[in-house]
C-alpha cells in the first residue's frame, strides 16, 4: 500500500547487497533471448527460460498449429446453426460437390476449458466459392484470408486468439472450419486428448503468458511454447482426465437448447414432484460436476508440473504463481455476453423459462416430447472430438433423419404444422391451451399445479401474462437472449403483437413460406375479427332491447366501448399484417433471421426488425434473396 516506503526499503537492502528479497531480481539481460521474442521476463528462473530451448516446441514432432478463415463480412457469411435449414448443413468436404452450404465455424468464444459449444456456421458451399470471390474482390487474393484450407474439417484443439478472460483450450470437433479468431492445433488424433489436458494446465498457460501481453494468444505464441516428451503413463492419465472433463461439460450442455447436443431442459433431466425439487436437483448436479472438474484440474496441474519439472511452489518462479495474470478487464461481463457464455445456469427463473421454451418447441414440433415422457431412451453422448450432429438428439425427426412437421403414428401430442399459434382464448391453437396440452402429456393430473408453480418462479400472474409481456421478464425477451450467440440475434419463435397487446400470433421461423402470412390472415385473424364483430353487434342489440335509461345500460355502454376498441386494435393489426403479406416475398432461411423478420417490423416488438428494414430499403444486403426480391419489386431506394 505504501509504495514509496517499500521502494526505499528495497533500494536500501540492495545497496547493502541483500538481493534475496521478493522485489529484487538479479538477471543477466542476455538470458532474455532464451525466450522467444526476448520478453523482459525477469521474474522467472533460468530453468524456466531454458525450457524454450531444451524442450520440443508445441509446433514440432507432427503437431501443427494454424490460423483459419476470415470472411471480411461476417453478417453475410455467418449464421447461428439453428437459423439455417438442416438439410443444407455439412460436416465434411462434401461442400466441394455443392450439396451443402453451412459448416460449423470455430470463432473463439468465452472462457471454456476442454469443451465449448460452436454456435456459428459459415457459408462454404462449393468449396467456399462465394466467400473466396468476395475476399479476392476486397483484398486482391483469397488466400490472404481463406487460410490453411487443407486443415479444415480435421479434429483438433482450438482457443480464442484474443481474450481478456484468459487462455482456455477446448476440443475442436471433426467437420469444423477454423477461423482467424479461433485457430487450432492439429496432431495425431490419439494424442489430442492428452494434449488438451496439458494445454489447460497452469504450467502450460504460465509458459505462454511469459511471451505475451495479457489477452493475446496468437498462433505464433502457441507454436513457440515448450511441450514435454509425449510418453509414459502420465500422458495416458492426462488423456483420461481431459476426456472426462470434456464429457462432463458435454453432458451438462445437453440441457441447453441452442447446443448441438441438446436433449432435454434441466428441469426434465431431474426428478421431483415439484419444480422446486427439480431446480434443487439440477443445482446439486452442476455443483457436483464443478467440484469434480476442479479435482480433475488439480490432478492435471500436478501431472503437467511433473512433466515440465516445475515445482508448483514459489521457489522456481521467484515468488510468482503458475497462474497467468488473474486480473481481467472491467468489461469481462460484456465480453462474456458478446462471445456467448458457456456457464450452465442454476438460476430458478432461468430454468423455468427454459422449460417453457422447450414446451413451445414441442408445440411447433421442434422437440420430441417422447423423451420428456421417457418413452424413448436417453441418446448416447458423443465424444468431444466427434462431428457435431446436424440435428440435436432431442429433435422430432422424420424417417429421413431430418426435422418433420408430421407427427409420427401414436405420437402423444398434436403438433402445429402450419407454424402458427395464436394468443386468443377462443381459438383451438391458443398458445396457453397448447402449453397446457404439453403439461398434461408430461405431468398428467398434476399439470395445473406445475403451471401455477412455474408462474410463481417466473414472477408472473399467469402464463398469458408471461407470453404477452414483450420486455424484460417476458417470453419474447427471454427467447431473444437465449437465441443470441456470438453477436448474432436469431430468435426462431416470432412474436407478432397488436398495439395494445390483446392479440398476438407466434410464428415458427422454420415453417416460413411465401403463404404463411396469408394463412395467418385467413385462418386466424379474419375469423377472430368476425367473431368480435358479432359480439359487438350482440352487445348493441342488447342495449337497444334494454333502452338507454334501464338498469345495466351503463355497463353495456362500457362493454361496447371496450369491444369497439378491441376491434379497432384487431383491424390495425390486420392492416399491418396484410401490408407485409402483400409484399409477396418468398422467405429464404439462408438470409438469416434478422432479414426475414424485417418485413414484419410494424408488428414485431423488436427494434432490430425496424433497423434492418431501413437498411434493406437503402439497398444494403443486395446479395440476399430478400434484397434481390425487393429490388425487383422496385421498392429499394
XYZ file of C-alpha atoms in Angstrom:
637
model
C 0.000 0.000 0.000
C 2.852 2.397 0.823
C 4.843 2.095 -2.391
C 7.292 4.859 -1.507
C 8.365 3.267 1.785
C 8.580 -0.189 0.166
C 10.763 1.152 -2.653
C 13.111 2.964 -0.254
C 13.388 -0.174 1.869
C 14.175 -2.326 -1.168
C 16.812 0.092 -2.511
C 18.473 0.174 0.911
C 18.556 -3.624 1.034
C 20.013 -3.800 -2.468
C 22.719 -1.219 -1.584
C 23.668 -3.404 1.354
C 23.931 -6.411 -1.005
C 20.762 -8.086 0.282
C 19.423 -9.345 -3.041
C 17.289 -12.214 -1.763
C 14.096 -10.222 -1.323
C 10.806 -10.635 -3.205
C 11.187 -7.289 -5.001
C 14.767 -7.740 -6.252
C 15.602 -9.772 -9.360
C 19.230 -10.096 -10.420
C 19.220 -11.226 -14.046
C 21.771 -11.212 -16.853
C 19.917 -9.421 -19.706
C 21.414 -11.855 -22.221
C 19.268 -14.659 -20.789
C 16.092 -12.929 -22.019
C 16.986 -14.159 -25.517
C 16.253 -17.730 -24.441
C 12.533 -16.940 -24.525
C 11.016 -16.318 -27.983
C 10.946 -12.607 -28.887
C 13.112 -11.837 -25.824
C 10.386 -10.604 -23.460
C 11.537 -8.821 -20.314
C 10.838 -11.955 -18.246
C 12.970 -11.022 -15.241
C 10.707 -12.730 -12.682
C 11.232 -16.345 -13.812
C 14.211 -18.543 -13.166
C 16.909 -19.536 -15.646
C 15.491 -23.046 -15.550
C 12.143 -21.829 -16.867
C 13.793 -19.687 -19.565
C 15.863 -22.683 -20.666
C 12.733 -24.734 -21.311
C 12.145 -22.868 -24.573
C 15.365 -24.314 -25.969
C 15.635 -27.588 -24.041
C 12.118 -28.919 -24.709
C 10.367 -29.541 -28.048
C 8.186 -26.668 -29.190
C 4.435 -27.050 -29.428
C 4.698 -26.980 -33.219
C 7.059 -29.897 -33.737
C 7.017 -33.684 -33.752
C 3.987 -33.824 -36.041
C 1.995 -31.118 -34.250
C 0.813 -28.261 -36.467
C -0.859 -25.005 -35.460
C -2.788 -22.908 -37.944
C -4.895 -19.779 -38.186
C -8.056 -20.207 -40.271
C -10.548 -18.243 -42.314
C -11.694 -14.649 -42.075
C -14.719 -13.687 -44.160
C -14.361 -9.851 -44.166
C -18.194 -9.756 -43.855
C -19.429 -11.954 -41.020
C -23.015 -10.729 -41.351
C -23.140 -12.035 -44.898
C -21.305 -15.318 -44.462
C -22.017 -16.431 -40.876
C -25.217 -17.699 -39.232
C -26.114 -19.396 -35.994
C -26.585 -23.074 -36.679
C -30.291 -23.038 -35.777
C -31.045 -20.340 -38.389
C -30.340 -22.491 -41.427
C -32.175 -25.450 -42.879
C -30.652 -28.636 -41.504
C -30.631 -30.156 -44.982
C -28.094 -27.533 -46.060
C -25.689 -28.330 -43.206
C -22.389 -30.086 -43.908
C -19.753 -31.802 -41.825
C -17.050 -32.698 -44.372
C -15.519 -31.723 -47.705
C -18.757 -32.647 -49.426
C -19.086 -28.869 -49.865
C -16.898 -29.277 -52.939
C -19.743 -31.043 -54.711
C -22.194 -28.282 -53.806
C -24.556 -30.400 -51.725
C -24.033 -28.437 -48.502
C -23.775 -24.750 -47.682
C -23.298 -24.242 -43.936
C -20.448 -25.695 -41.883
C -19.562 -25.332 -38.174
C -17.210 -22.395 -37.682
C -14.885 -22.174 -34.669
C -14.611 -18.481 -33.857
C -13.166 -18.333 -30.364
C -15.703 -17.591 -27.657
C -15.804 -17.049 -23.911
C -13.572 -18.781 -21.386
C -14.193 -22.524 -21.583
C -11.801 -25.331 -20.741
C -11.974 -28.663 -22.567
C -15.268 -28.156 -24.377
C -17.354 -25.256 -25.662
C -20.406 -25.196 -27.955
C -19.881 -23.952 -31.512
C -22.976 -21.849 -32.327
C -21.846 -20.473 -35.702
C -21.842 -21.876 -39.208
C -20.142 -20.395 -42.267
C -21.170 -20.428 -45.917
C -18.572 -22.689 -47.569
C -20.685 -24.001 -50.410
C -18.774 -25.227 -53.475
C -15.513 -25.200 -51.559
C -16.060 -21.631 -50.399
C -16.540 -20.173 -53.857
C -18.636 -17.187 -52.761
C -16.521 -16.156 -49.796
C -13.317 -16.551 -51.810
C -14.662 -14.339 -54.580
C -15.677 -11.721 -52.036
C -12.302 -11.756 -50.267
C -10.436 -11.587 -53.565
C -12.518 -8.581 -54.587
C -11.718 -6.847 -51.265
C -8.011 -7.600 -50.779
C -6.828 -8.970 -54.121
C -6.176 -12.549 -53.051
C -8.488 -15.089 -51.441
C -5.577 -16.863 -49.749
C -4.876 -13.801 -47.611
C -7.981 -14.556 -45.570
C -9.078 -18.083 -46.502
C -6.027 -19.652 -44.873
C -4.920 -23.194 -44.014
C -7.711 -24.685 -46.120
C -6.194 -28.178 -46.094
C -6.747 -28.273 -42.316
C -10.488 -27.629 -42.472
C -12.758 -30.391 -41.147
C -9.960 -32.025 -39.115
C -10.352 -32.554 -35.345
C -8.015 -30.542 -33.154
C -7.676 -28.188 -30.205
C -8.912 -24.611 -30.529
C -8.918 -21.452 -28.409
C -9.723 -17.734 -28.559
C -6.743 -15.881 -30.004
C -7.603 -12.615 -28.257
C -9.489 -12.509 -24.980
C -9.262 -10.760 -21.637
C -10.717 -13.821 -19.939
C -7.551 -15.928 -20.067
C -6.245 -18.764 -22.242
C -8.532 -21.793 -22.361
C -8.222 -24.739 -24.709
C -11.194 -26.736 -25.927
C -11.818 -29.616 -28.312
C -12.398 -28.862 -31.986
C -14.853 -31.483 -33.330
C -14.234 -33.115 -36.658
C -16.070 -31.370 -39.506
C -15.445 -27.750 -38.453
C -13.747 -24.844 -40.197
C -11.240 -22.850 -38.178
C -11.209 -19.055 -38.183
C -8.826 -16.165 -37.678
C -10.111 -15.735 -34.115
C -10.353 -19.467 -33.476
C -7.044 -21.058 -34.565
C -6.291 -24.676 -33.820
C -3.617 -27.250 -33.103
C -3.665 -30.451 -35.175
C -1.932 -33.705 -34.306
C -2.419 -37.442 -34.336
C -5.992 -37.994 -33.137
C -4.784 -40.383 -30.429
C -2.675 -37.605 -28.903
C -5.306 -34.861 -28.940
C -6.987 -35.622 -25.579
C -3.675 -35.726 -23.691
C -2.510 -32.527 -25.374
C -5.832 -30.930 -24.463
C -5.180 -31.757 -20.817
C -1.605 -30.459 -20.887
C -2.571 -27.200 -22.628
C -5.213 -26.490 -19.983
C -2.655 -26.833 -17.185
C -1.332 -23.903 -15.194
C 2.207 -24.819 -16.248
C 1.476 -24.528 -19.975
C -0.511 -21.313 -19.520
C 2.357 -19.875 -17.477
C 4.872 -20.647 -20.212
C 2.557 -19.000 -22.740
C 1.963 -15.940 -20.565
C 5.698 -15.200 -20.285
C 5.791 -14.461 -24.016
C 2.786 -12.187 -24.445
C 0.897 -9.185 -23.248
C -2.131 -10.380 -21.330
C -5.038 -11.239 -23.591
C -3.170 -12.046 -26.821
C -2.770 -15.720 -27.707
C -1.849 -15.644 -31.377
C -0.722 -18.695 -33.319
C 2.997 -17.900 -33.107
C 2.935 -17.742 -29.322
C 1.390 -21.204 -29.022
C 3.742 -22.568 -31.697
C 6.790 -21.449 -29.699
C 5.626 -22.731 -26.313
C 7.514 -25.793 -24.996
C 5.907 -29.212 -24.603
C 7.447 -32.096 -22.607
C 8.011 -35.556 -24.049
C 4.803 -37.356 -25.058
C 5.248 -40.747 -23.422
C 4.668 -42.727 -20.271
C 1.659 -43.451 -18.042
C 1.309 -39.762 -17.135
C 0.271 -38.994 -20.701
C -2.326 -41.724 -20.544
C -3.688 -40.215 -17.337
C -3.780 -36.759 -18.929
C -5.802 -38.285 -21.749
C -8.307 -39.813 -19.315
C -8.670 -36.594 -17.314
C -9.189 -34.468 -20.429
C -11.791 -36.843 -21.863
C -13.639 -36.978 -18.552
C -13.592 -33.177 -18.245
C -14.865 -32.662 -21.785
C -17.572 -35.315 -21.340
C -18.758 -33.676 -18.128
C -19.160 -30.342 -19.909
C -20.861 -32.028 -22.850
C -23.334 -33.771 -20.554
C -24.362 -30.520 -18.850
C -24.691 -28.899 -22.280
C -27.405 -31.360 -23.285
C -29.773 -29.145 -21.244
C -29.106 -26.001 -23.338
C -31.410 -25.949 -26.356
C -29.089 -23.838 -28.524
C -26.402 -26.531 -28.236
C -25.981 -29.161 -30.927
C -26.237 -31.872 -28.263
C -29.487 -30.681 -26.655
C -31.704 -33.460 -25.369
C -33.987 -32.113 -22.606
C -34.044 -28.938 -20.494
C -32.607 -29.076 -16.985
C -35.935 -29.500 -15.199
C -36.782 -32.548 -17.297
C -33.395 -34.169 -16.734
C -34.016 -34.312 -12.998
C -36.691 -35.922 -10.840
C -39.139 -34.470 -8.338
C -42.835 -33.940 -7.792
C -42.360 -30.168 -7.824
C -40.297 -27.848 -9.995
C -38.522 -26.518 -6.905
C -37.283 -30.044 -6.182
C -36.042 -30.367 -9.735
C -34.307 -26.987 -9.525
C -32.516 -28.139 -6.371
C -31.567 -31.437 -8.020
C -30.111 -29.629 -11.032
C -28.188 -27.224 -8.815
C -26.746 -30.211 -6.979
C -25.796 -31.899 -10.249
C -23.988 -28.806 -11.528
C -22.244 -28.340 -8.179
C -21.027 -31.944 -8.177
C -19.738 -31.619 -11.751
C -17.919 -28.385 -10.931
C -16.251 -29.965 -7.886
C -15.276 -32.983 -9.943
C -13.829 -30.773 -12.663
C -11.856 -28.877 -10.040
C -10.380 -32.160 -8.782
C -9.519 -33.154 -12.345
C -7.895 -29.758 -12.886
C -5.715 -30.119 -9.795
C -4.507 -33.534 -10.948
C -3.808 -32.189 -14.440
C -1.729 -29.391 -12.893
C 0.241 -31.873 -10.789
C 0.998 -34.105 -13.778
C 1.952 -31.162 -16.004
C 4.254 -29.711 -13.342
C 5.973 -33.077 -13.024
C 6.367 -33.429 -16.794
C 7.839 -29.941 -17.070
C 9.943 -30.399 -13.950
C 8.337 -27.335 -12.431
C 7.773 -27.033 -8.720
C 4.306 -25.618 -8.118
C 5.693 -23.722 -5.139
C 7.075 -20.187 -5.334
C 10.817 -21.021 -5.367
C 11.331 -21.651 -9.086
C 9.217 -18.737 -10.186
C 10.841 -16.458 -7.618
C 7.582 -15.626 -5.899
C 5.358 -15.763 -8.986
C 2.335 -18.048 -9.244
C 1.899 -20.538 -12.062
C -1.418 -18.859 -12.801
C -1.484 -16.420 -15.719
C -2.459 -12.871 -14.888
C -5.558 -13.194 -12.749
C -6.959 -9.720 -13.241
C -9.428 -9.280 -16.055
C -10.771 -6.234 -17.777
C -13.640 -4.289 -16.274
C -15.716 -5.306 -19.266
C -15.446 -9.053 -18.524
C -19.225 -9.356 -18.331
C -19.610 -7.532 -21.617
C -17.108 -9.856 -23.273
C -18.972 -12.871 -21.911
C -22.183 -11.584 -23.455
C -20.546 -10.825 -26.789
C -18.826 -14.152 -27.133
C -21.551 -16.266 -25.556
C -21.442 -17.546 -22.026
C -20.602 -21.217 -21.600
C -21.649 -21.387 -17.951
C -24.524 -23.692 -17.064
C -27.238 -21.735 -15.293
C -28.725 -22.768 -11.978
C -30.988 -19.743 -11.508
C -34.561 -20.993 -10.845
C -36.232 -18.339 -13.009
C -33.950 -19.090 -15.949
C -34.530 -22.827 -15.564
C -38.304 -22.288 -15.550
C -38.047 -20.080 -18.641
C -36.049 -22.811 -20.394
C -38.803 -25.301 -19.576
C -41.463 -23.044 -21.114
C -39.259 -22.535 -24.170
C -38.978 -26.306 -24.556
C -42.756 -26.633 -24.305
C -43.234 -24.107 -27.126
C -40.760 -26.104 -29.193
C -42.809 -29.256 -28.580
C -45.956 -27.461 -29.772
C -44.272 -26.476 -33.028
C -42.807 -29.963 -33.441
C -39.198 -28.888 -32.966
C -38.608 -31.135 -29.955
C -39.681 -34.758 -29.473
C -41.859 -34.885 -26.358
C -41.408 -38.639 -26.078
C -38.032 -38.015 -24.447
C -39.736 -35.936 -21.748
C -42.193 -38.821 -21.137
C -39.283 -41.279 -21.078
C -40.897 -43.162 -23.936
C -37.539 -43.037 -25.702
C -34.100 -43.797 -24.211
C -31.629 -41.033 -23.459
C -29.372 -40.546 -26.524
C -25.747 -41.613 -26.216
C -23.264 -38.808 -25.615
C -20.866 -38.262 -28.499
C -17.132 -37.769 -27.993
C -15.743 -34.244 -27.730
C -13.797 -34.615 -30.988
C -16.620 -36.356 -32.881
C -18.543 -34.398 -35.551
C -21.348 -32.156 -34.329
C -24.775 -33.638 -35.070
C -26.704 -31.883 -37.820
C -29.900 -32.264 -35.777
C -29.979 -32.154 -31.982
C -30.719 -35.557 -30.392
C -33.849 -34.062 -28.810
C -35.419 -33.019 -32.123
C -38.539 -34.591 -33.608
C -37.224 -36.247 -36.756
C -38.839 -37.950 -39.711
C -37.790 -41.271 -41.294
C -35.099 -39.440 -43.301
C -33.386 -38.203 -40.136
C -34.400 -34.559 -40.608
C -36.988 -32.416 -38.776
C -40.596 -33.140 -39.725
C -43.887 -31.274 -39.492
C -45.859 -34.536 -39.362
C -46.472 -36.234 -36.031
C -45.477 -39.922 -36.085
C -48.141 -42.555 -35.601
C -49.329 -42.727 -31.961
C -47.437 -39.531 -31.110
C -48.848 -38.253 -27.786
C -49.164 -34.595 -28.822
C -50.817 -32.636 -31.628
C -48.094 -30.548 -33.241
C -48.648 -27.294 -35.080
C -47.959 -27.987 -38.754
C -48.546 -24.522 -40.199
C -46.038 -22.862 -37.875
C -48.613 -20.502 -36.313
C -50.062 -20.392 -32.823
C -52.196 -17.577 -31.510
C -52.776 -15.625 -28.325
C -56.564 -15.997 -28.421
C -58.504 -17.865 -25.695
C -61.291 -18.668 -28.184
C -59.032 -20.491 -30.646
C -58.066 -24.175 -30.589
C -54.466 -23.105 -31.289
C -54.373 -20.641 -28.401
C -50.847 -20.666 -27.009
C -51.939 -21.154 -23.398
C -54.245 -24.013 -24.366
C -51.416 -25.640 -26.294
C -48.915 -25.173 -23.441
C -51.390 -26.879 -21.128
C -51.663 -29.765 -23.594
C -47.916 -30.321 -23.221
C -48.038 -30.021 -19.442
C -50.771 -32.691 -19.334
C -48.754 -35.017 -21.555
C -45.755 -34.740 -19.209
C -47.351 -34.293 -15.777
C -50.854 -35.679 -16.364
C -53.156 -34.819 -13.454
C -50.555 -32.579 -11.802
C -50.358 -30.232 -14.812
C -52.348 -27.414 -13.166
C -50.143 -27.412 -10.085
C -46.967 -27.386 -12.189
C -48.312 -24.484 -14.253
C -49.038 -22.489 -11.113
C -45.602 -23.197 -9.672
C -43.905 -22.218 -12.955
C -45.723 -18.878 -12.906
C -44.611 -18.255 -9.336
C -40.979 -18.950 -10.249
C -41.240 -16.746 -13.357
C -42.760 -13.947 -11.295
C -45.924 -13.595 -13.405
C -49.601 -13.756 -12.512
C -50.337 -16.308 -15.226
C -48.836 -17.782 -18.396
C -50.710 -15.397 -20.678
C -49.074 -12.505 -18.868
C -45.672 -14.128 -19.494
C -46.313 -14.561 -23.223
C -47.837 -11.110 -23.699
C -45.063 -9.230 -21.938
C -42.645 -8.087 -24.667
C -39.994 -6.584 -22.347
C -37.725 -7.949 -19.619
C -39.240 -10.916 -17.820
C -41.458 -11.925 -20.745
C -41.142 -14.934 -23.042
C -40.133 -12.900 -26.112
C -37.279 -11.125 -24.343
C -36.098 -14.371 -22.739
C -36.207 -16.068 -26.127
C -34.129 -13.392 -27.859
C -31.473 -13.599 -25.145
C -31.418 -17.393 -25.310
C -31.059 -17.437 -29.097
C -28.397 -14.717 -29.343
C -24.838 -16.004 -29.584
C -21.547 -14.585 -30.793
C -23.110 -11.194 -31.577
C -25.886 -12.686 -33.729
C -29.516 -12.419 -32.643
C -31.609 -15.185 -34.134
C -34.932 -15.878 -32.361
C -36.877 -18.671 -34.046
C -40.286 -18.130 -32.373
C -41.531 -14.723 -33.568
C -43.981 -12.551 -31.668
C -46.381 -10.541 -33.862
C -48.355 -8.423 -31.423
C -51.221 -5.915 -31.642
C -50.754 -2.361 -30.392
C -52.462 -2.923 -27.020
C -51.091 -6.485 -26.635
C -54.582 -8.023 -26.593
C -53.873 -10.230 -29.582
C -50.778 -11.895 -30.973
C -49.526 -14.528 -33.356
C -46.460 -16.683 -32.760
C -44.726 -17.822 -35.953
C -42.126 -20.580 -36.118
C -39.194 -19.498 -38.283
C -38.603 -22.985 -39.712
C -42.149 -23.138 -41.119
C -41.771 -19.905 -43.093
C -43.037 -19.993 -46.655
C -44.438 -17.475 -49.120
C -48.018 -18.123 -47.921
C -47.599 -18.147 -44.143
C -48.801 -14.554 -43.632
C -51.854 -15.153 -45.805
C -52.585 -18.311 -43.791
C -52.331 -16.221 -40.627
C -54.862 -13.767 -42.048
C -57.261 -16.369 -43.425
C -57.194 -18.948 -40.616
C -56.626 -16.825 -37.547
C -57.091 -13.068 -37.803
C -60.108 -12.756 -40.133
C -62.201 -15.318 -38.194
C -61.212 -13.535 -34.981
C -62.414 -10.186 -36.350
C -65.720 -11.733 -37.488
C -66.279 -13.215 -34.023
C -65.581 -9.919 -32.322
C -67.848 -8.074 -34.772
C -70.648 -10.489 -33.906
C -70.077 -9.854 -30.208
C -70.241 -6.108 -30.794
C -73.478 -6.480 -32.753
C -74.882 -8.620 -29.956
C -73.957 -6.024 -27.326
C -75.591 -3.258 -29.342
C -78.739 -5.367 -29.786
C -78.867 -5.932 -26.034
C -78.597 -2.188 -25.421
C -81.352 -1.441 -27.917
C -83.595 -4.039 -26.291
C -82.961 -2.632 -22.799
C -83.300 1.016 -23.671
C -80.983 3.855 -22.663
C -82.387 4.516 -19.170
C -82.718 0.973 -17.867
C -80.551 -0.729 -15.255
C -77.407 -2.191 -16.789
C -77.282 0.250 -19.703
C -74.120 1.953 -18.414
C -72.337 -1.369 -18.076
C -73.358 -2.258 -21.619
C -72.010 1.093 -22.821
C -68.636 0.288 -21.258
C -68.673 -3.218 -22.736
C -69.489 -1.763 -26.163
C -66.639 0.760 -25.873
C -64.203 -1.985 -24.895
C -65.361 -4.217 -27.715
C -65.144 -1.364 -30.209
C -61.581 -0.599 -29.035
C -60.624 -4.265 -29.399
C -61.976 -4.336 -32.955
C -60.037 -1.189 -33.832
C -56.905 -2.832 -32.439
C -57.521 -6.021 -34.441
C -58.188 -4.107 -37.680
C -54.998 -2.134 -37.186
C -53.156 -5.444 -36.709
C -54.834 -6.782 -39.860
C -53.798 -3.750 -41.914
C -50.159 -4.092 -40.866
C -50.079 -7.843 -41.408
C -51.719 -7.500 -44.825
C -49.172 -4.881 -45.872
C -46.409 -7.352 -45.115
C -48.230 -10.238 -46.809
C -48.884 -8.164 -49.939
C -45.161 -7.785 -50.481
C -45.392 -11.410 -51.714
C -41.875 -12.213 -50.515
C -40.583 -15.766 -50.639
C -38.551 -16.316 -47.422
C -35.104 -17.869 -47.715
C -33.635 -19.231 -44.480
C -30.135 -18.689 -45.891
C -30.749 -14.960 -45.402
C -30.949 -15.484 -41.642
C -33.474 -14.391 -39.041
C -32.996 -10.625 -38.960
C -33.522 -10.107 -42.694
C -36.515 -12.434 -42.852
C -38.219 -10.780 -39.894
C -37.638 -7.226 -41.172
C -40.836 -7.027 -43.311
C -42.836 -7.621 -40.097
C -41.284 -4.559 -38.424
C -44.704 -2.982 -37.703
C -45.845 -5.971 -35.648
C -42.701 -7.353 -34.007
C -41.761 -5.568 -30.748
C -38.076 -5.667 -31.648
C -36.028 -2.692 -32.828
C -33.733 -4.891 -34.944
C -36.593 -5.658 -37.335
C -37.128 -1.942 -37.956
C -33.431 -1.127 -38.377
C -32.802 -3.962 -40.836
C -35.866 -2.937 -42.852
C -34.397 0.557 -43.186
C -31.121 -0.983 -44.340
C -32.929 -3.137 -46.904
C -34.789 -0.103 -48.236
C -31.449 1.697 -48.552
C -30.175 -1.085 -50.799
C -27.933 -2.861 -48.332
C -27.605 -6.647 -48.366
C -28.121 -6.789 -52.133
C -26.575 -10.275 -52.010
C -29.546 -11.615 -50.027
C -32.634 -13.224 -51.502
C -34.918 -10.678 -49.849
C -32.736 -7.810 -51.041
C -32.970 -9.058 -54.621
C -36.759 -9.520 -54.381
C -37.284 -6.004 -53.022
C -35.161 -4.555 -55.805
C -37.111 -6.499 -58.449
C -40.340 -5.091 -56.993
C -38.977 -1.567 -57.262
C -39.126 -0.955 -53.501
C -35.437 -0.237 -52.930
C -34.439 3.421 -52.971
